mmCIF file of C-alpha atoms and ligand atoms in Angstrom:
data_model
loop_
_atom_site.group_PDB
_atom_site.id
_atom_site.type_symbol
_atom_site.label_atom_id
_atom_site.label_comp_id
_atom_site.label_asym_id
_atom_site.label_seq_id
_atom_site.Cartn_x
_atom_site.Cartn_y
_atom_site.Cartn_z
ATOM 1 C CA UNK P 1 108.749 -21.093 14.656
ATOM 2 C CA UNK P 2 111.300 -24.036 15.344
ATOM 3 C CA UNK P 3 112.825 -23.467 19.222
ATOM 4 C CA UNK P 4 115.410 -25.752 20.913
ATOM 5 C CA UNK P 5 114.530 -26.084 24.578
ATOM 6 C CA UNK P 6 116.909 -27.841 27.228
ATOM 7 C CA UNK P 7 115.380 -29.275 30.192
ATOM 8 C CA UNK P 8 116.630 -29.792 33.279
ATOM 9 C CA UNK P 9 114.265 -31.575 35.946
ATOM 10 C CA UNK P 10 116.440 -31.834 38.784
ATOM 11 C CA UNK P 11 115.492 -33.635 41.905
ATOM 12 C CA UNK P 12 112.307 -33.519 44.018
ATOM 13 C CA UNK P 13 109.135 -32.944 42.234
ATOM 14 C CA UNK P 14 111.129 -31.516 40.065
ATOM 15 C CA UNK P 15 110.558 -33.981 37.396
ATOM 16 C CA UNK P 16 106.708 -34.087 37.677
ATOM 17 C CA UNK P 17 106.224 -30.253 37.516
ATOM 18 C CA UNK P 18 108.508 -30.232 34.863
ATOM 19 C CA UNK P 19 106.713 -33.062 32.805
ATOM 20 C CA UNK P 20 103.525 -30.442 33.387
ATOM 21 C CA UNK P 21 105.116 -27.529 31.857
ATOM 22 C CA UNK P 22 106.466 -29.596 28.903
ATOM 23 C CA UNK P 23 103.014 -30.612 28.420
ATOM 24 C CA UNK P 24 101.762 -27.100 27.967
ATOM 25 C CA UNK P 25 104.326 -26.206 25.511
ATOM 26 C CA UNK P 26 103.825 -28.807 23.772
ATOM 27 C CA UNK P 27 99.879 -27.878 23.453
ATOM 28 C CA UNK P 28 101.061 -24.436 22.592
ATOM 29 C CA UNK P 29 103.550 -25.966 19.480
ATOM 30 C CA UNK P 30 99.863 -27.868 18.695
ATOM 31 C CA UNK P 31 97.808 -25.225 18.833
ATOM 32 C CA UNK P 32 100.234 -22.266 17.014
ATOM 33 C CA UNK P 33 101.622 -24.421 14.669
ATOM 34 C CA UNK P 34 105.753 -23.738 16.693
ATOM 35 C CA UNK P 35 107.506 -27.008 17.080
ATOM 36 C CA UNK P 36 109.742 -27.057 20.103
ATOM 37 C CA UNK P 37 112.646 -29.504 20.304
ATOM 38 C CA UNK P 38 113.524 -30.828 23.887
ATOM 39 C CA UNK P 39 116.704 -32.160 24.966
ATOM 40 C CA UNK P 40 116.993 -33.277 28.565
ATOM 41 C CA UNK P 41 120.265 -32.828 30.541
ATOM 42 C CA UNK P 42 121.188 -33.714 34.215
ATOM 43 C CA UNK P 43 121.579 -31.320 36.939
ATOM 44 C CA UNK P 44 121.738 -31.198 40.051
ATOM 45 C CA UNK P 45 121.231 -34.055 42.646
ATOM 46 C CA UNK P 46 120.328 -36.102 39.830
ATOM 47 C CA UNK P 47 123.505 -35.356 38.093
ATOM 48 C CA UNK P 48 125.715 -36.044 41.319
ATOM 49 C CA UNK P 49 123.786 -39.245 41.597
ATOM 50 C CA UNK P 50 124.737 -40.368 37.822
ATOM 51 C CA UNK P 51 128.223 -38.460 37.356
ATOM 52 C CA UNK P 52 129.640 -37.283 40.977
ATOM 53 C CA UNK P 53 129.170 -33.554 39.698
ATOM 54 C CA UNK P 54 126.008 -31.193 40.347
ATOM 55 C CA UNK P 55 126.943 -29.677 36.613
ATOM 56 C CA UNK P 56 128.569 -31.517 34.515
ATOM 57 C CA UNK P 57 130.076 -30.118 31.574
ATOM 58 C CA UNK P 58 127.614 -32.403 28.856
ATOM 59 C CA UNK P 59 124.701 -29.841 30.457
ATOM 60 C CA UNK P 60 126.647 -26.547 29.980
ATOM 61 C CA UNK P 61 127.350 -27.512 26.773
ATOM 62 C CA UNK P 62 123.480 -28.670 25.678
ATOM 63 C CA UNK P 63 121.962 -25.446 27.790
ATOM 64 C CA UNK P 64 124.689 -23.123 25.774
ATOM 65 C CA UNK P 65 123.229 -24.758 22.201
ATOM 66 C CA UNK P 66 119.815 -24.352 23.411
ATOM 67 C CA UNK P 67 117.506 -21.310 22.576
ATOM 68 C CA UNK P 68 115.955 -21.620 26.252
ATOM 69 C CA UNK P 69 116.465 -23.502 29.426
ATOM 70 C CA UNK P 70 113.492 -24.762 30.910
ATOM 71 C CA UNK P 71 114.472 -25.851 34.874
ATOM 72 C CA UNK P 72 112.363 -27.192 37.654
ATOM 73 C CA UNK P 73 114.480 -27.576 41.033
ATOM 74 C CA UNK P 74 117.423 -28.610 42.280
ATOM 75 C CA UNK P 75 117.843 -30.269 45.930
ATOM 76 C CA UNK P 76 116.566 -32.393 48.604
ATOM 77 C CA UNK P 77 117.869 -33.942 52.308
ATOM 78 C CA UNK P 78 119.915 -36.862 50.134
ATOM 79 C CA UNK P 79 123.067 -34.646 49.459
ATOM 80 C CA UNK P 80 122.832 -32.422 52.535
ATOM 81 C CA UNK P 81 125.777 -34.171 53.654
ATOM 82 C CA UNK P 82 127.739 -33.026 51.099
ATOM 83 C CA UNK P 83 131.233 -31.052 50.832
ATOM 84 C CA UNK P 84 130.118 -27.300 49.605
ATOM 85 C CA UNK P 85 131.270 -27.943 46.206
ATOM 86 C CA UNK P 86 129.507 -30.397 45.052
ATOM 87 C CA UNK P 87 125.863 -29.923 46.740
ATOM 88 C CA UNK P 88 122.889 -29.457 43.925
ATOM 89 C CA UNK P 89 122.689 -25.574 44.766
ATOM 90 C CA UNK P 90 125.940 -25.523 42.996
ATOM 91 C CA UNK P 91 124.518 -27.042 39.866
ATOM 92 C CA UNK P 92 121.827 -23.879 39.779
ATOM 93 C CA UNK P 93 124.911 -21.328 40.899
ATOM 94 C CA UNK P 94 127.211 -22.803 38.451
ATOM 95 C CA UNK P 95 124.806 -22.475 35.124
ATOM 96 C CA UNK P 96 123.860 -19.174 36.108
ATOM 97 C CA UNK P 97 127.308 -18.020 36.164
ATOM 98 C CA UNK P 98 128.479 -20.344 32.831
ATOM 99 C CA UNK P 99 125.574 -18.463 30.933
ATOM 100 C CA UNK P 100 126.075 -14.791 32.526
ATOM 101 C CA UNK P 101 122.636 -15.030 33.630
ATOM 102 C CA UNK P 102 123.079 -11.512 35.162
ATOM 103 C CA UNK P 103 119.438 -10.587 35.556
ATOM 104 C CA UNK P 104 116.792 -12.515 37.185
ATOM 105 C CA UNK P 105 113.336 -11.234 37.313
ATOM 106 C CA UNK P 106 110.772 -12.633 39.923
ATOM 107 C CA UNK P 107 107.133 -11.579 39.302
ATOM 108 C CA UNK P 108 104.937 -11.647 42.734
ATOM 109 C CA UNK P 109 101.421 -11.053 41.551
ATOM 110 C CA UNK P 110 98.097 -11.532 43.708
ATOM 111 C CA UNK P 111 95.584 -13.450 41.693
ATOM 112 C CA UNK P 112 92.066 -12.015 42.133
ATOM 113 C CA UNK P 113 91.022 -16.099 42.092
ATOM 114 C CA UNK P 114 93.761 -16.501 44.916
ATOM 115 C CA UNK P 115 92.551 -13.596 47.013
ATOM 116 C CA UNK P 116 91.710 -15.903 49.580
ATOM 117 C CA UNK P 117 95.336 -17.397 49.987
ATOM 118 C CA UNK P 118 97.110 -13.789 50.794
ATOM 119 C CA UNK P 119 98.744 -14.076 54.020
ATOM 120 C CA UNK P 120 98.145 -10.280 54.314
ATOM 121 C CA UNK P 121 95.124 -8.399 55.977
ATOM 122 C CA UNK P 122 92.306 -8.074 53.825
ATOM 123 C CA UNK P 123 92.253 -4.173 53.856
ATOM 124 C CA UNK P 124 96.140 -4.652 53.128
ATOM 125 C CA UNK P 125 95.528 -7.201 49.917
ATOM 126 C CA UNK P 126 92.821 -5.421 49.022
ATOM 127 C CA UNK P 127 95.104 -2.526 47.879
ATOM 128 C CA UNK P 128 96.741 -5.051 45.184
ATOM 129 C CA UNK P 129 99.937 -6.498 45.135
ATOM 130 C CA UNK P 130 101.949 -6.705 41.288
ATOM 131 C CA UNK P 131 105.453 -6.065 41.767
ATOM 132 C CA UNK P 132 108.368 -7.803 40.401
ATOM 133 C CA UNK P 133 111.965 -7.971 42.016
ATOM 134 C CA UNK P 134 114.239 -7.649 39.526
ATOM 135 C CA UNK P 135 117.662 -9.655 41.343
ATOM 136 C CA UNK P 136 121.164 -9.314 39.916
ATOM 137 C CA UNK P 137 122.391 -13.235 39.988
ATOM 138 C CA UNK P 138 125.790 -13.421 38.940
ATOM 139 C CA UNK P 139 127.399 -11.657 41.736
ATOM 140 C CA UNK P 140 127.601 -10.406 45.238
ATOM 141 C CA UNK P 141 128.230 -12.510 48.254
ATOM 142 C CA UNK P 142 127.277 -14.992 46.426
ATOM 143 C CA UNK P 143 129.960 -15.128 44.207
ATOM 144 C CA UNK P 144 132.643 -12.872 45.601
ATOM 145 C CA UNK P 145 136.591 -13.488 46.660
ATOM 146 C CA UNK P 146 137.707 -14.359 49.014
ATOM 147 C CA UNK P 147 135.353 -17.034 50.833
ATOM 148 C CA UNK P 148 136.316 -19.656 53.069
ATOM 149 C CA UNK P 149 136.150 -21.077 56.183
ATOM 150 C CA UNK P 150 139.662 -21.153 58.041
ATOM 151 C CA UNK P 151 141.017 -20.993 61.791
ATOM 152 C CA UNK P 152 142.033 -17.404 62.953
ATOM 153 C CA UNK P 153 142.761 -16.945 66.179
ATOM 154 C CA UNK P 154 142.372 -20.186 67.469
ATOM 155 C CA UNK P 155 138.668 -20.163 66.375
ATOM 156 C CA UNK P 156 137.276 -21.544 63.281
ATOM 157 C CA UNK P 157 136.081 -18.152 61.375
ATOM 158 C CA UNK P 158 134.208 -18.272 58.133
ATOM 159 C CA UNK P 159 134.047 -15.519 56.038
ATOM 160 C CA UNK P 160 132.522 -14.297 52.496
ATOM 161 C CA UNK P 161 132.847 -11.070 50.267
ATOM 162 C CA UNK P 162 129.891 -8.699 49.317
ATOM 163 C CA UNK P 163 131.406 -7.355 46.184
ATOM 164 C CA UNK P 164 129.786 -5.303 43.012
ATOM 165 C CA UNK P 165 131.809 -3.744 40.361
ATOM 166 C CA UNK P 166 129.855 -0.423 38.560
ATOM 167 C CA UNK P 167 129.356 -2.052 35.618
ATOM 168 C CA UNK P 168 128.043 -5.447 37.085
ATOM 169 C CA UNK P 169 125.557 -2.447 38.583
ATOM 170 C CA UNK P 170 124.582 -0.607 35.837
ATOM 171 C CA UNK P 171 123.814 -3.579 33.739
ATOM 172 C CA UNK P 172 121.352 -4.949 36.193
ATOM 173 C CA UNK P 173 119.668 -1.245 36.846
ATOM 174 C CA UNK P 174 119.326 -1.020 32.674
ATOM 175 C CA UNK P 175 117.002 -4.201 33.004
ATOM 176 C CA UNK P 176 115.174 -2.631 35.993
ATOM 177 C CA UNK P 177 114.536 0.789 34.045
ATOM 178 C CA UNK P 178 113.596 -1.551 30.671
ATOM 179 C CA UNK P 179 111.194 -3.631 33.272
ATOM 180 C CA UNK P 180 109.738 -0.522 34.684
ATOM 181 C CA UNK P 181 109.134 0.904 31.404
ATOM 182 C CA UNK P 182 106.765 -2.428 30.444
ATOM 183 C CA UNK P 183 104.895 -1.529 33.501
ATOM 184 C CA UNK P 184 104.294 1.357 35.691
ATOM 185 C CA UNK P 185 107.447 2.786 35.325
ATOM 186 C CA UNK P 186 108.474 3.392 39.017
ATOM 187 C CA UNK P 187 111.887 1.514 40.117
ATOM 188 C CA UNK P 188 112.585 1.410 44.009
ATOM 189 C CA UNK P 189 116.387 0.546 44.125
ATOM 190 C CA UNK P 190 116.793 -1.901 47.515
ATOM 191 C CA UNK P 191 120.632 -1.668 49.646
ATOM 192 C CA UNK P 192 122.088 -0.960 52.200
ATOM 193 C CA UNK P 193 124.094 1.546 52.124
ATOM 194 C CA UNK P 194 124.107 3.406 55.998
ATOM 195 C CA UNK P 195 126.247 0.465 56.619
ATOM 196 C CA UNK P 196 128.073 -1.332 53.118
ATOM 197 C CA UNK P 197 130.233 0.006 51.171
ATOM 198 C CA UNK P 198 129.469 -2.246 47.705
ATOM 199 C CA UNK P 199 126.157 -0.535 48.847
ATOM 200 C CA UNK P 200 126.961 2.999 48.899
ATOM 201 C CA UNK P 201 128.593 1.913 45.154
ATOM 202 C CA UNK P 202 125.226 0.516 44.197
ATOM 203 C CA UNK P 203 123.051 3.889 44.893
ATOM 204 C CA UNK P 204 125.795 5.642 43.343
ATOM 205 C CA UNK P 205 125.827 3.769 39.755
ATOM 206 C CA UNK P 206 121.776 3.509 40.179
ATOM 207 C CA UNK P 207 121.156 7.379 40.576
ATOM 208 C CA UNK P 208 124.143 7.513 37.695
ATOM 209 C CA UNK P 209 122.331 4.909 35.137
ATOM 210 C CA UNK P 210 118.883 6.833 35.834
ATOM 211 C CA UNK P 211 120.197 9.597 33.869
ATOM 212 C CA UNK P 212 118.978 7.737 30.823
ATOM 213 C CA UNK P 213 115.540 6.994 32.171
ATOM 214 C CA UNK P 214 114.074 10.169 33.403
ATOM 215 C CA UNK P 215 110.471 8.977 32.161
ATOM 216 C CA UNK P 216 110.754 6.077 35.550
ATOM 217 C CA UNK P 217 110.342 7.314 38.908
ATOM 218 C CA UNK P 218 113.270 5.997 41.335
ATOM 219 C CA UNK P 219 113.366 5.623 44.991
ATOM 220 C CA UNK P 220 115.942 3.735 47.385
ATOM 221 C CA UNK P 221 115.172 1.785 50.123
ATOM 222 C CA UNK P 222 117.423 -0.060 52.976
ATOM 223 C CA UNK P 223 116.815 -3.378 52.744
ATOM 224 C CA UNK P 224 115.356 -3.991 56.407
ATOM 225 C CA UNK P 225 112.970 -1.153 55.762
ATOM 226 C CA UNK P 226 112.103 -2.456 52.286
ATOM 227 C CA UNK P 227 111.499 -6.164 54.134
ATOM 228 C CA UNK P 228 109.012 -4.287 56.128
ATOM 229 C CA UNK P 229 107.317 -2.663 53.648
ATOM 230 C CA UNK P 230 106.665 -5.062 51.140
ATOM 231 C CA UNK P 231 104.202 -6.942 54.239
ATOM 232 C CA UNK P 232 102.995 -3.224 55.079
ATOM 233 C CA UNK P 233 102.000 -2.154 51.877
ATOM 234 C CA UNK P 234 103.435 -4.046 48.911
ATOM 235 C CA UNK P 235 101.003 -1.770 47.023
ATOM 236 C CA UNK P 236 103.511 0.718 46.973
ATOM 237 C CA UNK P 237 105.861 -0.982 44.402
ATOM 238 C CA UNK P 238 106.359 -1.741 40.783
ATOM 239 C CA UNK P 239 110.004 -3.024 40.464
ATOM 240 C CA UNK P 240 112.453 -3.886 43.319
ATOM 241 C CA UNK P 241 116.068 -3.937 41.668
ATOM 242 C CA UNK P 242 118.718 -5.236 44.467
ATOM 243 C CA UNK P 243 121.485 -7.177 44.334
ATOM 244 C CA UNK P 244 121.801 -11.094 44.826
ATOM 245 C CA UNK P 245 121.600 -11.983 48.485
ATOM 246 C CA UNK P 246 119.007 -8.746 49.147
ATOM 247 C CA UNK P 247 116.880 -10.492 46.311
ATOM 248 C CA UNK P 248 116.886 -13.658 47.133
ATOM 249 C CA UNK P 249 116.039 -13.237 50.690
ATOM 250 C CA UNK P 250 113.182 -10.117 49.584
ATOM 251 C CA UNK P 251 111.683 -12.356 46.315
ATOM 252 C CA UNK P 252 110.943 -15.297 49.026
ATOM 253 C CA UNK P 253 109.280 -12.777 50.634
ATOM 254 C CA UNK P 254 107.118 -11.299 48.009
ATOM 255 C CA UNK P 255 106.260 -14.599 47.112
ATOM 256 C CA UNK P 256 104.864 -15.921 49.957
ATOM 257 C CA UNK P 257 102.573 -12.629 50.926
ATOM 258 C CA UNK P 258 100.530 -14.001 48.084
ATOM 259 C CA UNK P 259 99.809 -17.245 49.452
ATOM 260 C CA UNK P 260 101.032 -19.359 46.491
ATOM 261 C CA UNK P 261 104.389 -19.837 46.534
ATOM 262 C CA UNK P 262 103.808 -22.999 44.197
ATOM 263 C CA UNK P 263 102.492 -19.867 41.766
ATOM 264 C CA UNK P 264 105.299 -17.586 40.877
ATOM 265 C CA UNK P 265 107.187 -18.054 37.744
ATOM 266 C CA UNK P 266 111.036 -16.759 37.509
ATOM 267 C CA UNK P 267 113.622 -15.958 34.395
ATOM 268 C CA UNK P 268 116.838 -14.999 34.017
ATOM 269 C CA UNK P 269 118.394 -13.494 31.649
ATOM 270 C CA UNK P 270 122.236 -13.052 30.438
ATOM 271 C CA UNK P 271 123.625 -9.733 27.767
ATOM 272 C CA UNK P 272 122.763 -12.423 24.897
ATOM 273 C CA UNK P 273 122.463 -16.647 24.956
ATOM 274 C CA UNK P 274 119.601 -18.576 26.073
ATOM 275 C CA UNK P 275 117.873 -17.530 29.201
ATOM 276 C CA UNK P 276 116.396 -19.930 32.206
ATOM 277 C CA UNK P 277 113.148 -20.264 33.335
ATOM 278 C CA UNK P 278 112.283 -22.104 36.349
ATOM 279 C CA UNK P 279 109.844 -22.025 39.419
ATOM 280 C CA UNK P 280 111.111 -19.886 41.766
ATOM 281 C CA UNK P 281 110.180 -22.788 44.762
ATOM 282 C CA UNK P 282 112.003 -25.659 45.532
ATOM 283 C CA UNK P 283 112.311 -29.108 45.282
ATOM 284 C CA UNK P 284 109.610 -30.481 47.765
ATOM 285 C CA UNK P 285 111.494 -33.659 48.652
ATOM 286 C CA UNK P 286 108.229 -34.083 51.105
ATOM 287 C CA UNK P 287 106.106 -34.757 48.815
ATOM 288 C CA UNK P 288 108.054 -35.914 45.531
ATOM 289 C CA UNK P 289 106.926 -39.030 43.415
ATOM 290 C CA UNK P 290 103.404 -38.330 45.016
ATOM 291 C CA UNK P 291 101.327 -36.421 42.583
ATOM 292 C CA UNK P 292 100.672 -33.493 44.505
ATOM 293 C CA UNK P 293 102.807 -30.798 43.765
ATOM 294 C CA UNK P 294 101.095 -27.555 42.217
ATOM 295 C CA UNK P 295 102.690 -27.131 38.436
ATOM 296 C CA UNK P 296 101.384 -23.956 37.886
ATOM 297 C CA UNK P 297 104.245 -22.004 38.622
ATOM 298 C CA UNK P 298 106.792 -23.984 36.150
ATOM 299 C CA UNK P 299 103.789 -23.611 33.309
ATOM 300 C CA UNK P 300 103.837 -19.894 34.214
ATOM 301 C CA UNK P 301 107.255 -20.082 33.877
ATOM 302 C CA UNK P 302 107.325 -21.764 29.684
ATOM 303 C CA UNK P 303 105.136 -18.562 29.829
ATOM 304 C CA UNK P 304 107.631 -16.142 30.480
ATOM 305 C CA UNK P 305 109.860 -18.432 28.053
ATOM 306 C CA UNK P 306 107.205 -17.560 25.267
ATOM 307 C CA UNK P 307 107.166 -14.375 25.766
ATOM 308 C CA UNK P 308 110.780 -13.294 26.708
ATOM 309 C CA UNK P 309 112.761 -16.095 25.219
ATOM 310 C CA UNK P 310 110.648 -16.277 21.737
ATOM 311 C CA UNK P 311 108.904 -12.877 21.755
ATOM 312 C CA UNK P 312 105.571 -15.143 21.910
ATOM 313 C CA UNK P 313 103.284 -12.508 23.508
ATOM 314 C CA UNK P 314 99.942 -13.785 22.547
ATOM 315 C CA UNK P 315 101.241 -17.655 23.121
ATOM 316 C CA UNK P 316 102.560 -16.608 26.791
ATOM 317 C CA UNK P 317 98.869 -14.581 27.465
ATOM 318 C CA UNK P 318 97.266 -17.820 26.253
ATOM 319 C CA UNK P 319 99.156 -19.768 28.714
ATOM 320 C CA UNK P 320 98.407 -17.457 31.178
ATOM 321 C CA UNK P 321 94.808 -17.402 30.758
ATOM 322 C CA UNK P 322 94.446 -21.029 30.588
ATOM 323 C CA UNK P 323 95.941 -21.096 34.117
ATOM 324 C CA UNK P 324 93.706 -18.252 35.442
ATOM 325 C CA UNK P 325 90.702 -20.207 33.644
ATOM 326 C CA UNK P 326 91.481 -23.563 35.298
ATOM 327 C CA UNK P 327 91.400 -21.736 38.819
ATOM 328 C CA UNK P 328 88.232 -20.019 38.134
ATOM 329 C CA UNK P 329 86.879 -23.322 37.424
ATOM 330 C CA UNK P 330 87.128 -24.300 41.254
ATOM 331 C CA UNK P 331 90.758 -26.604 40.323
ATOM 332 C CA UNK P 332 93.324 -26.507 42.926
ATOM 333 C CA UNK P 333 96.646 -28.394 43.919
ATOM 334 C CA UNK P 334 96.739 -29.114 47.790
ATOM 335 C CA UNK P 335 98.528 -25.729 48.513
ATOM 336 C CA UNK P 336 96.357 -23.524 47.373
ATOM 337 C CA UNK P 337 93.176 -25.501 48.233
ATOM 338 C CA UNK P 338 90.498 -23.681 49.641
ATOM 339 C CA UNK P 339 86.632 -24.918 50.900
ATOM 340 C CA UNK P 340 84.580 -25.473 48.061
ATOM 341 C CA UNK P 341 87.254 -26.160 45.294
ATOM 342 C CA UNK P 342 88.125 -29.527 43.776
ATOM 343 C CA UNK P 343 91.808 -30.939 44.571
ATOM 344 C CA UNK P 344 93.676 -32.312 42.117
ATOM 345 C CA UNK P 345 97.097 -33.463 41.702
ATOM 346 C CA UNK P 346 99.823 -32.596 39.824
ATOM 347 C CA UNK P 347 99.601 -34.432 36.224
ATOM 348 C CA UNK P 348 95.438 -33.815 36.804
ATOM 349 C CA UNK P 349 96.373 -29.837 37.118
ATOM 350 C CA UNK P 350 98.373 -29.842 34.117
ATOM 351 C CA UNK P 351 95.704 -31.636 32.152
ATOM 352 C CA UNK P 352 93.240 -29.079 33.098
ATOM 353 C CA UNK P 353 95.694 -26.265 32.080
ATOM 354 C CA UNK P 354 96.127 -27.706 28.697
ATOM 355 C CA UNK P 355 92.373 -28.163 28.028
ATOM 356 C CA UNK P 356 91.847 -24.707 28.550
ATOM 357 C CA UNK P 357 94.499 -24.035 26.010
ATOM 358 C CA UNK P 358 93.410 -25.840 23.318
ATOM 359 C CA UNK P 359 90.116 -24.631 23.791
ATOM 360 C CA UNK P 360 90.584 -20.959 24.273
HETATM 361 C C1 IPM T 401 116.877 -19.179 44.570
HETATM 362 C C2 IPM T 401 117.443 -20.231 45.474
HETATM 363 C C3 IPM T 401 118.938 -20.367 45.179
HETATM 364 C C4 IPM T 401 119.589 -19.041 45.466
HETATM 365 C C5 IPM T 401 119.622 -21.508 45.935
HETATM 366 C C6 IPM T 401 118.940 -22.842 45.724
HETATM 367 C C7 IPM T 401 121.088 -21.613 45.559
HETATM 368 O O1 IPM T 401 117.206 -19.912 46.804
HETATM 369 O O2 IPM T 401 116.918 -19.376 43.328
HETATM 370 O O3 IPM T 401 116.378 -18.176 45.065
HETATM 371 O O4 IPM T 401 119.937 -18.756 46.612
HETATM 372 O O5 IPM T 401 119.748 -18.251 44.529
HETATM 373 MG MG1 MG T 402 115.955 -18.222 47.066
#
């Protein structure tokens, strides 16, 4: 199989984690006989720095040609300073809504070999945690009209618009329904609807779309209680679908319970066109250029590439068992270290990855 795949490092460690992931692609071209063409394109800090603008239109135009988007992070304390529209968050807004990259699915999974990391209790961890929030990422407050920041009143009053049409909904609840159906078909559907109004829309078109999937259990959730829950007993879930803001916010949060943030893998995914797959972290400007940052979750994310972007299934297990080999072999990056394991850096933790892979 011949794939074009664009990269876009970004800022930060972005760069190193990415050079990591390419690594293990390449390994899996190697070892399955796929060749996978990269092109590199700026974005970002990195592409304010070189052109003035977070996206410029050369990257749209190389990500819309590709057959996947392969993206590290975006970001750092260098372009804090700047005006809204042209920070690097607007680089990673702007893509996603270029490409309609609607749906964005964030897997939070407790490694047995990373029991020791949960943040959780033990009796709490011990009942399991494999969930993944499925995020609409087009839309929302996020995205919404009008936004601004004006003088009313005498006082400086900024303001934004939480805003979902039904078919921006149903679209996103299809991919929850599909997701559950890969898994153990149960789909808790997160709002807020005792207060919102786009919320009370959202339960509406949910409970409407379910119609067509009466083989996945649904439930709804307010997202405060759901916030609470997922720390109680994030046990109880399968998929979390919610909108953009409630996702964002609630996949940070799933993430972290597991203790390895640097671990989670992310896509998303538009009606057709290439999809993106990136870390769900950020860009680490603390300890960029230094070797240390854990690369595992961009290589888990060219997993979800193989599998989802190239229908690769047995490429993206080997990937994944490589990386669950290396940490049963005692190898750790600094944030997941634990007594008795060996710490390695970045490009070392790679290395290790792809060993396994050529060997398994
Ligand atoms: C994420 C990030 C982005 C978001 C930021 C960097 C714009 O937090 O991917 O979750 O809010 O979507
Ligand atoms: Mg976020």
């Amino acid at each position: 199989m011949k794939k074009t795949i664009c990269l876009l490092p970004g800022d930060g460690i972005g760069p190193e984690i990415l050079a990591q992931g390419v690594a293990v692609l390449k390994a899996v071209g190697q070892k399955f006989g796929h060749e996978f063409c990269m092109e590199e394109a700026l974005i970002g800090g990195a592409a304010i720095d070189a052109t003035g603008q977070p996206l410029p239109d050369a990257t749209v135009e190389t990500c819309r040609k590709a057959d996947a988007i392969f993206l590290a992070a975006v970001g750092g304390p260098k372009w804090d300073g700047l005006a809204p529209e042209i920070r690097p968050e607007k680089g990673l807004l702007g893509i996603r809504k270029a490409l309609g990259l609607f749906a964005n699915l964030r897997p939070a999974l407790l490694l047995p070999e990373l029991a020791g990391a949960c943040l959780l209790r033990a009796d709490v961890a011990a009942k399991g945690l494999d969930l993944i929030v499925v995020r609409e990422l087009t839309g929302d407050v996020y995205f919404g009209e009008p936004r601004g920041v004006e003088v009313r009143d005498g006082l400086r009053t900024g303001y934004n618009t939480m805003i979902y049409n039904e078919e921006e909904i149903r679209r996103i609840a299809r991919v929850a329904f599909e997701t559950a159906r890969q898994r153990n078909k149960k789909v808790c559907s997160v709002e807020k609807s005792n207060v919102l109004e786009s919320s009370r829309l959202w339960k509406e078109v949910v409970i409407e779309t379910h119609k067509d999937y009466a083989d996945v259990e649904l439930s709804h959730m307010y997202v405060d209680n759901a916030a609470m829950q997922l720390v109680r007993d994030p046990s109880q879930f399968d998929v979390i679908l919610t909108g953009n803001i409630f996702g964002d916010i609630l996949s940070d949060e799933a993430s972290v319970i597991t203790g390895s943030l640097g671990m989670l893998p992310s896509a998303s995914m538009g009606a057709s066109g290439p999809g993106l797959f990136e870390p769900i972290h950020g860009s680490a400007p603390d300890i960029a250029g230094q070797d240390k940052a854990n690369p595992l979750a961009t290589i888990l994310s060219a997993a979800m590439m193989l599998r989802l972007a190239f229908q690769l299934g047995a490429e993206a297990d080997a990937v994944e068992n490589a990386v669950r080999q290396t940490l049963r072999d005692g190898f750790r990056t600094g944030d997941i270290m634990e007594e008795g394991k060996t710490l390695v850096g970045c490009t070392a933790m790679g290395q290790k990855v792809v060993e396994r892979l050529l060997a398994g």
